[in-house]
């Protein structure tokens, strides 16, 4: 099982099964659709969804996990952006990148 969203397509293409996903916390429907397409053998749809999710895969790790994910979840209204040390809020450039990736993922 992969632990890296950005490389899961290649991992599964080489015989791997599944992913312990960070991105699925922010975009569960798209991640589920991606995995279902792959399992059905619909590589074209899986690749399209993987490409759509890639900005999230990347931007959720600009800074140390889980701060960017917590920020994204706060934008979705799932949690408050309250962090305890040693976690700190993400920087403004990361906020912009995460918001942009979320819009791109739709």
mmCIF file of C-alpha atoms in Angstrom:
data_model
loop_
_atom_site.group_PDB
_atom_site.id
_atom_site.type_symbol
_atom_site.label_atom_id
_atom_site.label_comp_id
_atom_site.label_asym_id
_atom_site.label_seq_id
_atom_site.Cartn_x
_atom_site.Cartn_y
_atom_site.Cartn_z
ATOM 1 C CA UNK A 1 0.000 0.000 0.000
ATOM 2 C CA UNK A 2 1.352 3.395 -1.014
ATOM 3 C CA UNK A 3 1.611 6.254 1.434
ATOM 4 C CA UNK A 4 2.225 8.884 -1.241
ATOM 5 C CA UNK A 5 -0.707 10.356 -3.156
ATOM 6 C CA UNK A 6 1.431 11.921 -5.881
ATOM 7 C CA UNK A 7 2.959 8.591 -6.928
ATOM 8 C CA UNK A 8 0.044 6.218 -6.334
ATOM 9 C CA UNK A 9 -0.868 5.930 -10.017
ATOM 10 C CA UNK A 10 2.605 4.671 -10.891
ATOM 11 C CA UNK A 11 2.612 2.468 -7.817
ATOM 12 C CA UNK A 12 -0.631 0.792 -8.861
ATOM 13 C CA UNK A 13 0.535 0.517 -12.475
ATOM 14 C CA UNK A 14 3.406 -1.596 -11.127
ATOM 15 C CA UNK A 15 1.080 -3.907 -9.205
ATOM 16 C CA UNK A 16 0.505 -1.989 -5.962
ATOM 17 C CA UNK A 17 -2.874 -1.863 -4.265
ATOM 18 C CA UNK A 18 -4.275 1.275 -2.668
ATOM 19 C CA UNK A 19 -3.028 4.297 -0.808
ATOM 20 C CA UNK A 20 -3.002 5.663 2.702
ATOM 21 C CA UNK A 21 -4.053 9.060 1.435
ATOM 22 C CA UNK A 22 -3.727 12.564 2.813
ATOM 23 C CA UNK A 23 -5.522 14.152 -0.126
ATOM 24 C CA UNK A 24 -8.606 11.992 0.461
ATOM 25 C CA UNK A 25 -9.271 13.985 3.627
ATOM 26 C CA UNK A 26 -9.760 17.090 1.483
ATOM 27 C CA UNK A 27 -11.170 15.593 -1.747
ATOM 28 C CA UNK A 28 -12.685 12.218 -0.793
ATOM 29 C CA UNK A 29 -15.058 11.974 -3.772
ATOM 30 C CA UNK A 30 -12.356 12.615 -6.364
ATOM 31 C CA UNK A 31 -9.929 10.235 -4.670
ATOM 32 C CA UNK A 32 -12.611 7.553 -4.532
ATOM 33 C CA UNK A 33 -13.499 8.095 -8.196
ATOM 34 C CA UNK A 34 -9.794 7.843 -9.083
ATOM 35 C CA UNK A 35 -9.373 4.507 -7.291
ATOM 36 C CA UNK A 36 -12.641 3.105 -8.641
ATOM 37 C CA UNK A 37 -11.661 4.047 -12.201
ATOM 38 C CA UNK A 38 -8.320 2.303 -11.754
ATOM 39 C CA UNK A 39 -9.947 -0.816 -10.310
ATOM 40 C CA UNK A 40 -12.343 -0.953 -13.283
ATOM 41 C CA UNK A 41 -9.406 -0.724 -15.688
ATOM 42 C CA UNK A 42 -10.456 2.738 -16.892
ATOM 43 C CA UNK A 43 -6.908 4.063 -17.106
ATOM 44 C CA UNK A 44 -7.899 7.172 -19.090
ATOM 45 C CA UNK A 45 -10.315 8.330 -16.380
ATOM 46 C CA UNK A 46 -7.861 7.425 -13.607
ATOM 47 C CA UNK A 47 -5.143 9.469 -15.317
ATOM 48 C CA UNK A 48 -7.512 12.420 -15.824
ATOM 49 C CA UNK A 49 -8.506 12.370 -12.136
ATOM 50 C CA UNK A 50 -4.903 11.896 -11.013
ATOM 51 C CA UNK A 51 -3.898 14.959 -13.036
ATOM 52 C CA UNK A 52 -6.800 16.924 -11.548
ATOM 53 C CA UNK A 53 -5.733 15.929 -8.016
ATOM 54 C CA UNK A 54 -1.995 16.490 -8.519
ATOM 55 C CA UNK A 55 -1.985 20.162 -7.400
ATOM 56 C CA UNK A 56 -3.583 19.056 -4.121
ATOM 57 C CA UNK A 57 -1.149 16.153 -3.775
ATOM 58 C CA UNK A 58 1.729 18.609 -4.115
ATOM 59 C CA UNK A 59 0.412 21.663 -2.287
ATOM 60 C CA UNK A 60 -0.760 19.771 0.787
ATOM 61 C CA UNK A 61 2.932 19.075 1.457
ATOM 62 C CA UNK A 62 4.485 22.490 0.794
ATOM 63 C CA UNK A 63 4.890 22.755 4.547
ATOM 64 C CA UNK A 64 5.024 20.037 7.179
ATOM 65 C CA UNK A 65 2.008 17.773 7.362
ATOM 66 C CA UNK A 66 -0.625 18.101 8.831
ATOM 67 C CA UNK A 67 -0.744 21.924 8.900
ATOM 68 C CA UNK A 68 -1.696 22.386 5.198
ATOM 69 C CA UNK A 69 -4.361 19.678 5.451
ATOM 70 C CA UNK A 70 -5.783 21.246 8.577
ATOM 71 C CA UNK A 71 -5.919 24.583 6.755
ATOM 72 C CA UNK A 72 -7.709 22.962 3.786
ATOM 73 C CA UNK A 73 -10.196 21.251 6.100
ATOM 74 C CA UNK A 74 -10.856 24.587 7.824
ATOM 75 C CA UNK A 75 -11.700 26.091 4.409
ATOM 76 C CA UNK A 76 -14.230 23.291 3.918
ATOM 77 C CA UNK A 77 -15.766 24.043 7.319
ATOM 78 C CA UNK A 78 -14.808 20.608 8.672
ATOM 79 C CA UNK A 79 -12.554 21.856 11.485
ATOM 80 C CA UNK A 80 -11.336 25.053 13.084
ATOM 81 C CA UNK A 81 -7.841 26.106 12.173
ATOM 82 C CA UNK A 82 -6.681 25.672 15.766
ATOM 83 C CA UNK A 83 -3.217 24.199 16.140
ATOM 84 C CA UNK A 84 -1.106 23.264 19.126
ATOM 85 C CA UNK A 85 2.659 23.439 19.202
ATOM 86 C CA UNK A 86 4.734 22.119 17.610
ATOM 87 C CA UNK A 87 2.270 22.656 14.731
ATOM 88 C CA UNK A 88 1.976 26.199 13.471
ATOM 89 C CA UNK A 89 -0.366 27.785 10.936
ATOM 90 C CA UNK A 90 0.784 27.686 7.328
ATOM 91 C CA UNK A 91 2.280 30.747 5.703
ATOM 92 C CA UNK A 92 0.298 33.015 3.383
ATOM 93 C CA UNK A 93 1.987 31.652 0.217
ATOM 94 C CA UNK A 94 0.979 28.134 1.271
ATOM 95 C CA UNK A 95 -2.568 29.295 1.967
ATOM 96 C CA UNK A 96 -2.767 30.708 -1.556
ATOM 97 C CA UNK A 97 -1.342 27.495 -3.060
ATOM 98 C CA UNK A 98 -3.719 25.234 -1.113
ATOM 99 C CA UNK A 99 -6.761 27.360 -1.996
ATOM 100 C CA UNK A 100 -5.727 27.373 -5.651
ATOM 101 C CA UNK A 101 -5.298 23.582 -5.667
ATOM 102 C CA UNK A 102 -8.702 23.123 -4.064
ATOM 103 C CA UNK A 103 -10.328 25.285 -6.741
ATOM 104 C CA UNK A 104 -8.471 23.342 -9.455
ATOM 105 C CA UNK A 105 -9.749 20.051 -8.032
ATOM 106 C CA UNK A 106 -13.255 21.468 -8.012
#
